[in-house]
Amino acid sequence: MSVRRLAEDQFQPAAFAFNDENAVWADKTIQKYPAGRQQSAVIPLLMRAQEQDGWVTRAAIEKVANMLDMAYIRVLEVATFYTQFQLGPVGTRAHIQVCGTTPCMLRGSEGLMSVCKSKIHHHPFERNAEGTLSWEEVECLGACVNAPMVMIGKDTYEDLTPERLAEIIDTFDAGNGASITPGPQIDRHFSSPEGGPTTLTDAEPKKKASAKKVVADAATATVDAAPVPPSEAARAKSTDAETNAALKTPVTAPKAAANNAKAVEEQAAAPAADAGKPSLTDKNRPAGIERPATPDDLKLISGVGPKIEGTLHELGIFTFAQVAGWKKAERDWVDGYLNFKGRIDRDDWVKQAKALAKGGEAEYIKVFGKKPR
Ligand code: FES
């Protein structure tokens, strides 16, 4: 924890006053507390003062102390204790607080700080030339599960890469910060696993019964139709063109009857949202290969977790070289299939895969300045 002092005199304004709207708000806030307990409003009032002027000035501290009948030193103690309070002028459009605590550090916060140094100022708390941006390193902000992350104003931006943070900074600097959706910057719902749930994924009981019936039908057909291959039996029972296409692919066709039944079950239980996926028979679907003896660890590509890797395997994608060779149309197809909303290009899977295919982790570090995840 660094020493926190008030800004030097040259920055301190002579006086502070809440504007009309904030003055009304402050009166109401103070009245929320019982007589003799008005000091409890010290943090809300200081925060409102900061929101009004961008930072907490000495004059604001004295004003709040007077309003709450507190000694100046008591309010100063509060303002200097909590790092949420800025004690000097910060960027007028964004002050970026980069979490540097262990989980974020292990997931790349140093790369985020490098972006801040290059785009804003080499030193924390120093503003850029225009005075619109500033940054600092802070301790854990409580979003470790989606590390690395930053906070800007009251919002957090999580699952960041240096490239994504650079985009966010540029957007704020252009005055369009409100256009960015806070929270995870990848296809993650709050803090659930990347790529969707990996547990408790059973369909609701009604759907499950329906799926079971399909499986039973498929199994019956498998027996009745012998020596027709089980996959053919499963196909005959499915009216879903996508299911048929999936079962016809070279990668899934040789599966055993049990696997076919399972595939039918998964298709039957699939949510309606899957209907928006690009077709498995689309010409832009990247070519798959048979599973090699030792597939590459696709999870080394930032943005690929165990579930996504499993889906890529189902598509016949097993090597970095395959991903490195994807053209734009193929990337768009995979992005749509994974419902990634542009994340494949945003995370630059192709560049990552090229580095990994060329020289493994060593080459990745050379290109990106950090270890693959
Ligand atoms: S360590 Fe960064 S949010 Fe907790």
Short mmCIF file of C-alpha atoms and ligand atoms in Angstrom, two decimals:
data_model
loop_
_atom_site.label_atom_id
_atom_site.label_comp_id
_atom_site.label_asym_id
_atom_site.label_seq_id
_atom_site.Cartn_x
_atom_site.Cartn_y
_atom_site.Cartn_z
CA MET A 1 0.00 0.00 0.00
CA SER A 2 1.49 3.29 -1.02
CA VAL A 3 1.51 6.40 1.13
CA ARG A 4 -1.52 8.49 0.26
CA ARG A 5 -1.27 12.23 0.68
CA LEU A 6 -3.33 15.16 -0.48
CA ALA A 7 -2.32 16.75 -3.76
CA GLU A 8 0.13 19.61 -3.59
CA ASP A 9 -1.12 23.16 -3.00
CA GLN A 10 -0.76 24.15 -6.65
CA PHE A 11 -3.60 21.74 -7.51
CA GLN A 12 -5.87 22.57 -4.57
CA PRO A 13 -8.83 24.86 -5.29
CA ALA A 14 -9.62 27.59 -2.76
CA ALA A 15 -13.13 26.34 -2.00
CA PHE A 16 -15.61 23.56 -2.60
CA ALA A 17 -19.40 23.56 -2.82
CA PHE A 18 -21.85 20.91 -3.88
CA ASN A 19 -23.87 21.96 -6.91
CA ASP A 20 -27.61 22.41 -6.39
CA GLU A 21 -28.58 18.85 -7.25
CA ASN A 22 -25.85 17.33 -5.11
CA ALA A 23 -26.60 19.68 -2.23
CA VAL A 24 -30.20 18.42 -2.11
CA TRP A 25 -28.96 14.85 -2.35
CA ALA A 26 -26.43 15.43 0.46
CA ASP A 27 -29.11 16.83 2.80
CA LYS A 28 -31.34 13.83 2.18
CA THR A 29 -28.45 11.44 2.70
CA ILE A 30 -27.52 13.00 6.04
CA GLN A 31 -31.12 12.75 7.20
CA LYS A 32 -31.10 8.98 6.68
CA TYR A 33 -29.08 8.60 9.87
CA PRO A 34 -30.36 9.01 13.44
CA ALA A 35 -29.65 12.22 15.32
CA GLY A 36 -26.03 12.27 16.46
CA ARG A 37 -25.00 9.65 13.83
CA GLN A 38 -24.67 11.95 10.81
CA GLN A 39 -20.98 11.09 10.58
CA SER A 40 -22.07 7.82 8.99
CA ALA A 41 -22.66 9.83 5.81
CA VAL A 42 -18.98 10.68 5.43
CA ILE A 43 -18.18 8.13 2.74
CA PRO A 44 -21.23 8.82 0.54
CA LEU A 45 -20.58 12.57 0.73
CA LEU A 46 -16.91 12.26 -0.10
CA MET A 47 -17.75 9.97 -3.01
CA ARG A 48 -20.35 12.43 -4.34
CA ALA A 49 -17.77 15.21 -4.05
CA GLN A 50 -15.36 13.11 -6.08
CA GLU A 51 -17.99 12.35 -8.71
CA GLN A 52 -18.68 16.06 -9.02
CA ASP A 53 -15.10 17.33 -9.34
CA GLY A 54 -13.23 14.20 -10.40
CA TRP A 55 -11.16 13.96 -7.22
CA VAL A 56 -11.31 14.77 -3.50
CA THR A 57 -9.83 18.16 -2.78
CA ARG A 58 -8.76 19.51 0.60
CA ALA A 59 -11.60 22.03 0.38
CA ALA A 60 -14.08 19.18 -0.17
CA ILE A 61 -12.77 17.34 2.89
CA GLU A 62 -13.20 20.47 5.00
CA LYS A 63 -16.66 21.09 3.58
CA VAL A 64 -17.82 17.55 4.34
CA ALA A 65 -16.33 17.76 7.85
CA ASN A 66 -18.26 20.98 8.48
CA MET A 67 -21.50 19.47 7.15
CA LEU A 68 -21.16 16.45 9.43
CA ASP A 69 -19.73 18.29 12.42
CA MET A 70 -16.56 16.23 12.31
CA ALA A 71 -12.94 17.14 12.97
CA TYR A 72 -11.04 17.67 9.69
CA ILE A 73 -8.55 14.97 10.63
CA ARG A 74 -11.31 12.35 10.90
CA VAL A 75 -12.52 13.01 7.35
CA LEU A 76 -8.93 13.18 6.12
CA GLU A 77 -8.34 9.74 7.66
CA VAL A 78 -11.24 8.31 5.70
CA ALA A 79 -10.24 9.95 2.43
CA THR A 80 -6.64 8.82 2.68
CA PHE A 81 -7.50 5.27 3.80
CA TYR A 82 -9.74 4.17 0.94
CA THR A 83 -8.06 3.97 -2.44
CA GLN A 84 -11.41 4.58 -4.10
CA PHE A 85 -10.87 8.24 -3.28
CA GLN A 86 -8.57 10.07 -5.64
CA LEU A 87 -6.47 12.64 -3.81
CA GLY A 88 -5.20 14.42 -6.90
CA PRO A 89 -6.48 15.33 -10.37
CA VAL A 90 -7.08 12.32 -12.64
CA GLY A 91 -8.07 11.91 -16.27
CA THR A 92 -11.26 13.76 -17.12
CA ARG A 93 -12.58 10.92 -19.29
CA ALA A 94 -11.18 7.87 -17.54
CA HIS A 95 -8.99 6.91 -14.64
CA ILE A 96 -8.03 3.27 -15.12
CA GLN A 97 -7.44 1.22 -11.98
CA VAL A 98 -5.51 -1.90 -12.89
CA CYS A 99 -5.65 -4.72 -10.37
CA GLY A 100 -2.14 -6.01 -9.75
CA THR A 101 -2.87 -8.54 -7.01
CA THR A 102 -1.73 -12.15 -7.41
CA PRO A 103 -4.59 -13.72 -9.46
CA CYS A 104 -4.66 -10.79 -11.87
CA MET A 105 -0.86 -10.65 -11.95
CA LEU A 106 -0.69 -14.34 -12.85
CA ARG A 107 -3.23 -13.79 -15.62
CA GLY A 108 -1.51 -10.87 -17.28
CA SER A 109 -2.03 -7.62 -15.37
CA GLU A 110 1.54 -6.60 -16.13
CA GLY A 111 0.61 -6.60 -19.80
CA LEU A 112 -2.35 -4.35 -18.99
CA MET A 113 -0.11 -1.93 -17.13
CA SER A 114 2.26 -1.86 -20.10
CA VAL A 115 -0.68 -0.73 -22.23
CA CYS A 116 -1.46 2.04 -19.73
CA LYS A 117 2.18 3.11 -19.70
CA SER A 118 2.37 3.30 -23.46
CA LYS A 119 -1.05 4.86 -24.10
CA ILE A 120 -1.37 7.19 -21.08
CA HIS A 121 1.80 7.91 -19.13
CA HIS A 122 4.79 5.93 -17.94
CA HIS A 123 4.00 6.80 -14.33
CA PRO A 124 0.76 6.05 -12.48
CA PHE A 125 -1.37 9.05 -11.46
CA GLU A 126 0.21 11.17 -14.20
CA ARG A 127 -2.25 12.32 -16.84
CA ASN A 128 -1.75 12.09 -20.60
CA ALA A 129 -0.91 15.21 -22.53
CA GLU A 130 -4.57 16.14 -23.01
CA GLY A 131 -5.45 15.49 -19.36
CA THR A 132 -8.15 13.02 -20.37
CA LEU A 133 -6.64 9.77 -19.09
CA SER A 134 -4.72 8.51 -16.08
CA TRP A 135 -4.09 5.15 -14.46
CA GLU A 136 -2.91 3.46 -11.28
CA GLU A 137 -2.26 -0.03 -9.93
CA VAL A 138 -4.65 -1.10 -7.17
CA GLU A 139 -5.12 -4.09 -4.91
CA CYS A 140 -7.72 -6.81 -5.47
CA LEU A 141 -11.05 -5.43 -6.69
CA GLY A 142 -12.96 -8.65 -6.05
CA ALA A 143 -13.33 -9.94 -9.61
CA CYS A 144 -10.42 -12.37 -9.41
CA VAL A 145 -12.39 -15.15 -11.08
CA ASN A 146 -12.40 -13.11 -14.28
CA ALA A 147 -8.80 -11.90 -13.99
CA PRO A 148 -7.17 -9.82 -15.26
CA MET A 149 -9.40 -6.82 -14.87
CA VAL A 150 -9.57 -3.07 -14.46
CA MET A 151 -12.05 -0.67 -12.90
CA ILE A 152 -13.07 2.58 -14.56
CA GLY A 153 -15.44 4.71 -12.53
CA LYS A 154 -17.92 2.35 -10.92
CA ASP A 155 -17.62 -0.40 -13.54
CA THR A 156 -15.26 -3.32 -13.92
CA TYR A 157 -13.96 -4.66 -17.24
CA GLU A 158 -12.88 -8.28 -16.93
CA ASP A 159 -11.18 -11.13 -18.82
CA LEU A 160 -8.97 -8.56 -20.49
CA THR A 161 -6.18 -8.89 -22.98
CA PRO A 162 -3.79 -6.00 -23.64
CA GLU A 163 -5.43 -5.56 -27.03
CA ARG A 164 -8.93 -5.33 -25.56
CA LEU A 165 -7.80 -2.86 -22.88
CA ALA A 166 -6.22 -0.70 -25.58
CA GLU A 167 -9.58 -0.64 -27.40
CA ILE A 168 -11.40 0.27 -24.18
CA ILE A 169 -8.98 3.10 -23.40
CA ASP A 170 -9.36 4.49 -26.92
CA THR A 171 -13.14 4.34 -26.64
CA PHE A 172 -13.15 6.23 -23.34
CA ASP A 173 -10.71 8.77 -24.70
CA ALA A 174 -13.08 9.37 -27.60
CA GLY A 175 -15.85 10.07 -25.08
CA ASN A 176 -17.76 6.88 -25.90
CA GLY A 177 -17.06 4.89 -22.75
CA ALA A 178 -20.77 4.34 -22.16
CA SER A 179 -20.94 2.25 -25.34
CA ILE A 180 -18.83 -0.51 -23.76
CA THR A 181 -20.64 -3.19 -21.81
CA PRO A 182 -18.90 -3.64 -18.45
CA GLY A 183 -18.08 -7.07 -17.03
CA PRO A 184 -16.46 -9.96 -18.89
CA GLN A 185 -15.05 -8.97 -22.26
CA ILE A 186 -15.29 -12.54 -23.53
CA ASP A 187 -18.17 -14.92 -24.03
CA ARG A 188 -18.67 -15.52 -20.33
CA HIS A 189 -21.87 -15.01 -18.38
CA PHE A 190 -20.90 -13.19 -15.17
CA SER A 191 -18.43 -15.58 -13.52
CA SER A 192 -19.62 -18.84 -15.06
CA PRO A 193 -17.11 -20.93 -17.04
CA GLU A 194 -15.81 -19.70 -20.37
CA GLY A 195 -17.86 -21.08 -23.22
CA GLY A 196 -20.87 -21.95 -21.07
CA PRO A 197 -21.74 -24.17 -18.12
CA THR A 198 -19.74 -27.33 -17.56
CA THR A 199 -21.84 -28.68 -14.68
CA LEU A 200 -25.56 -28.98 -13.91
CA THR A 201 -26.18 -28.98 -17.64
CA ASP A 202 -29.04 -31.54 -17.57
CA ALA A 203 -32.14 -30.51 -19.43
CA GLU A 204 -35.27 -29.86 -17.39
CA PRO A 205 -37.16 -33.08 -16.50
CA LYS A 206 -39.74 -32.76 -19.29
CA LYS A 207 -37.12 -32.28 -21.96
CA LYS A 208 -35.03 -35.03 -20.44
CA ALA A 209 -37.89 -37.52 -20.76
CA SER A 210 -38.27 -36.51 -24.37
CA ALA A 211 -34.57 -36.95 -24.96
CA LYS A 212 -34.64 -40.35 -23.33
CA LYS A 213 -37.40 -41.42 -25.71
CA VAL A 214 -35.29 -40.37 -28.68
CA VAL A 215 -32.36 -42.32 -27.29
CA ALA A 216 -34.55 -45.36 -26.76
CA ASP A 217 -35.84 -45.06 -30.32
CA ALA A 218 -32.32 -44.74 -31.63
CA ALA A 219 -31.20 -47.79 -29.66
CA THR A 220 -34.17 -49.82 -30.92
CA ALA A 221 -33.46 -48.77 -34.47
CA THR A 222 -29.84 -49.75 -34.00
CA VAL A 223 -30.86 -53.30 -33.10
CA ASP A 224 -33.68 -53.59 -35.63
CA ALA A 225 -31.71 -52.25 -38.52
CA ALA A 226 -28.61 -54.49 -38.17
CA PRO A 227 -26.41 -54.87 -40.09
CA VAL A 228 -27.11 -51.26 -41.05
CA PRO A 229 -24.50 -49.11 -39.21
CA PRO A 230 -25.92 -47.69 -35.97
CA SER A 231 -25.24 -44.18 -37.16
CA GLU A 232 -27.63 -44.78 -40.05
CA ALA A 233 -30.34 -45.90 -37.65
CA ALA A 234 -29.88 -42.80 -35.56
CA ARG A 235 -30.03 -40.66 -38.66
CA ALA A 236 -33.25 -42.29 -39.80
CA LYS A 237 -34.91 -41.35 -36.51
CA SER A 238 -33.78 -37.72 -36.59
CA THR A 239 -35.69 -35.09 -38.49
CA ASP A 240 -33.09 -32.47 -37.69
CA ALA A 241 -31.03 -31.65 -40.77
CA GLU A 242 -28.20 -30.35 -38.60
CA THR A 243 -28.06 -33.59 -36.68
CA ASN A 244 -27.86 -35.54 -39.91
CA ALA A 245 -25.08 -33.31 -41.17
CA ALA A 246 -23.17 -33.70 -37.94
CA LEU A 247 -23.45 -37.46 -38.04
CA LYS A 248 -22.23 -37.56 -41.64
CA THR A 249 -18.94 -35.79 -40.96
CA PRO A 250 -15.82 -37.93 -41.35
CA VAL A 251 -14.89 -37.31 -37.74
CA THR A 252 -18.11 -38.53 -36.12
CA ALA A 253 -19.28 -41.18 -38.59
CA PRO A 254 -17.23 -44.10 -37.21
CA LYS A 255 -18.54 -43.64 -33.65
CA ALA A 256 -20.09 -46.62 -31.89
CA ALA A 257 -23.84 -47.00 -31.38
CA ALA A 258 -23.66 -45.72 -27.84
CA ASN A 259 -22.00 -42.55 -28.99
CA ASN A 260 -24.60 -42.07 -31.70
CA ALA A 261 -27.35 -42.44 -29.17
CA LYS A 262 -25.60 -39.90 -26.98
CA ALA A 263 -25.28 -37.50 -29.92
CA VAL A 264 -28.99 -37.85 -30.63
CA GLU A 265 -29.72 -37.20 -26.97
CA GLU A 266 -27.60 -34.06 -27.00
CA GLN A 267 -29.27 -32.84 -30.17
CA ALA A 268 -32.71 -33.54 -28.76
CA ALA A 269 -31.93 -31.66 -25.58
CA ALA A 270 -30.13 -28.78 -27.32
CA PRO A 271 -31.61 -25.36 -26.56
CA ALA A 272 -33.44 -23.50 -29.27
CA ALA A 273 -30.58 -20.99 -29.34
CA ASP A 274 -28.54 -23.59 -31.26
CA ALA A 275 -30.81 -22.95 -34.23
CA GLY A 276 -28.84 -19.74 -34.87
CA LYS A 277 -25.57 -21.59 -35.30
CA PRO A 278 -24.01 -21.74 -38.76
CA SER A 279 -24.62 -25.00 -40.57
CA LEU A 280 -22.17 -27.83 -40.11
CA THR A 281 -22.32 -28.35 -43.87
CA ASP A 282 -21.51 -24.71 -44.65
CA LYS A 283 -18.65 -24.35 -47.12
CA ASN A 284 -16.81 -22.05 -44.70
CA ARG A 285 -16.57 -24.66 -41.97
CA PRO A 286 -12.81 -25.30 -41.50
CA ALA A 287 -11.68 -28.75 -42.62
CA GLY A 288 -11.36 -31.26 -39.79
CA ILE A 289 -8.83 -34.04 -39.44
CA GLU A 290 -8.81 -37.37 -37.66
CA ARG A 291 -7.62 -37.09 -34.08
CA PRO A 292 -3.81 -37.34 -34.09
CA ALA A 293 -2.00 -39.49 -31.53
CA THR A 294 -0.92 -36.36 -29.64
CA PRO A 295 -3.20 -33.40 -30.33
CA ASP A 296 -1.86 -29.93 -29.58
CA ASP A 297 -2.96 -28.37 -26.31
CA LEU A 298 -5.39 -25.86 -27.79
CA LYS A 299 -6.02 -24.49 -24.30
CA LEU A 300 -2.71 -22.61 -24.66
CA ILE A 301 -4.59 -20.24 -26.96
CA SER A 302 -6.03 -17.43 -24.87
CA GLY A 303 -9.80 -17.78 -24.95
CA VAL A 304 -9.85 -21.57 -25.29
CA GLY A 305 -10.88 -23.46 -22.17
CA PRO A 306 -11.55 -27.19 -21.71
CA LYS A 307 -15.12 -26.97 -23.00
CA ILE A 308 -14.21 -24.97 -26.10
CA GLU A 309 -11.32 -27.34 -26.76
CA GLY A 310 -13.79 -30.24 -26.60
CA THR A 311 -16.05 -28.49 -29.13
CA LEU A 312 -13.10 -27.84 -31.45
CA HIS A 313 -12.16 -31.50 -31.23
CA GLU A 314 -15.72 -32.44 -32.21
CA LEU A 315 -15.21 -30.27 -35.28
CA GLY A 316 -11.98 -32.10 -36.09
CA ILE A 317 -9.70 -29.26 -34.99
CA PHE A 318 -6.74 -30.68 -33.09
CA THR A 319 -3.63 -28.69 -34.02
CA PHE A 320 -2.26 -25.16 -33.83
CA ALA A 321 -1.43 -25.39 -37.53
CA GLN A 322 -5.10 -25.87 -38.37
CA VAL A 323 -6.12 -22.76 -36.41
CA ALA A 324 -3.16 -20.78 -37.81
CA GLY A 325 -4.43 -21.45 -41.32
CA TRP A 326 -8.00 -20.23 -40.83
CA LYS A 327 -9.09 -17.60 -43.33
CA LYS A 328 -11.53 -14.84 -42.36
CA ALA A 329 -14.60 -16.77 -43.54
CA GLU A 330 -13.51 -19.82 -41.56
CA ARG A 331 -12.85 -17.73 -38.46
CA ASP A 332 -16.28 -16.18 -38.78
CA TRP A 333 -17.84 -19.63 -39.11
CA VAL A 334 -16.14 -20.92 -35.95
CA ASP A 335 -16.88 -17.67 -34.13
CA GLY A 336 -20.56 -18.00 -35.01
CA TYR A 337 -20.60 -21.68 -34.13
CA LEU A 338 -19.17 -20.89 -30.68
CA ASN A 339 -21.38 -17.79 -30.38
CA PHE A 340 -18.24 -15.78 -29.63
CA LYS A 341 -19.33 -12.43 -31.08
CA GLY A 342 -15.96 -11.61 -32.63
CA ARG A 343 -13.78 -12.90 -29.84
CA ILE A 344 -11.68 -15.13 -32.11
CA ASP A 345 -10.38 -12.11 -33.98
CA ARG A 346 -10.32 -9.97 -30.87
CA ASP A 347 -8.07 -12.45 -29.11
CA ASP A 348 -6.26 -13.12 -32.40
CA TRP A 349 -6.34 -16.88 -32.23
CA VAL A 350 -4.57 -17.10 -35.59
CA LYS A 351 -1.57 -15.07 -34.43
CA GLN A 352 -1.43 -17.06 -31.21
CA ALA A 353 -1.71 -20.38 -33.05
CA LYS A 354 0.96 -19.35 -35.57
CA ALA A 355 3.40 -18.62 -32.75
CA LEU A 356 2.59 -21.86 -30.94
CA ALA A 357 2.83 -23.89 -34.15
CA LYS A 358 6.16 -22.30 -35.02
CA GLY A 359 8.00 -22.63 -31.74
CA GLY A 360 5.68 -23.58 -28.87
CA GLU A 361 5.72 -21.59 -25.65
CA ALA A 362 9.13 -20.04 -26.35
CA GLU A 363 7.93 -18.49 -29.61
CA TYR A 364 4.69 -17.39 -27.95
CA ILE A 365 6.66 -15.55 -25.26
CA LYS A 366 8.82 -13.97 -27.95
CA VAL A 367 5.77 -12.71 -29.84
CA PHE A 368 3.48 -11.74 -26.95
CA GLY A 369 5.93 -11.01 -24.16
CA LYS A 370 4.16 -13.40 -21.81
CA LYS A 371 3.49 -17.08 -21.31
CA PRO A 372 0.51 -18.65 -23.00
CA ARG A 373 -2.18 -19.45 -20.53
S1 FES B 1 -6.80 -10.25 -7.81
FE1 FES B 1 -7.54 -8.90 -9.33
S2 FES B 1 -9.61 -8.71 -8.83
FE2 FES B 1 -8.85 -9.96 -7.25
#
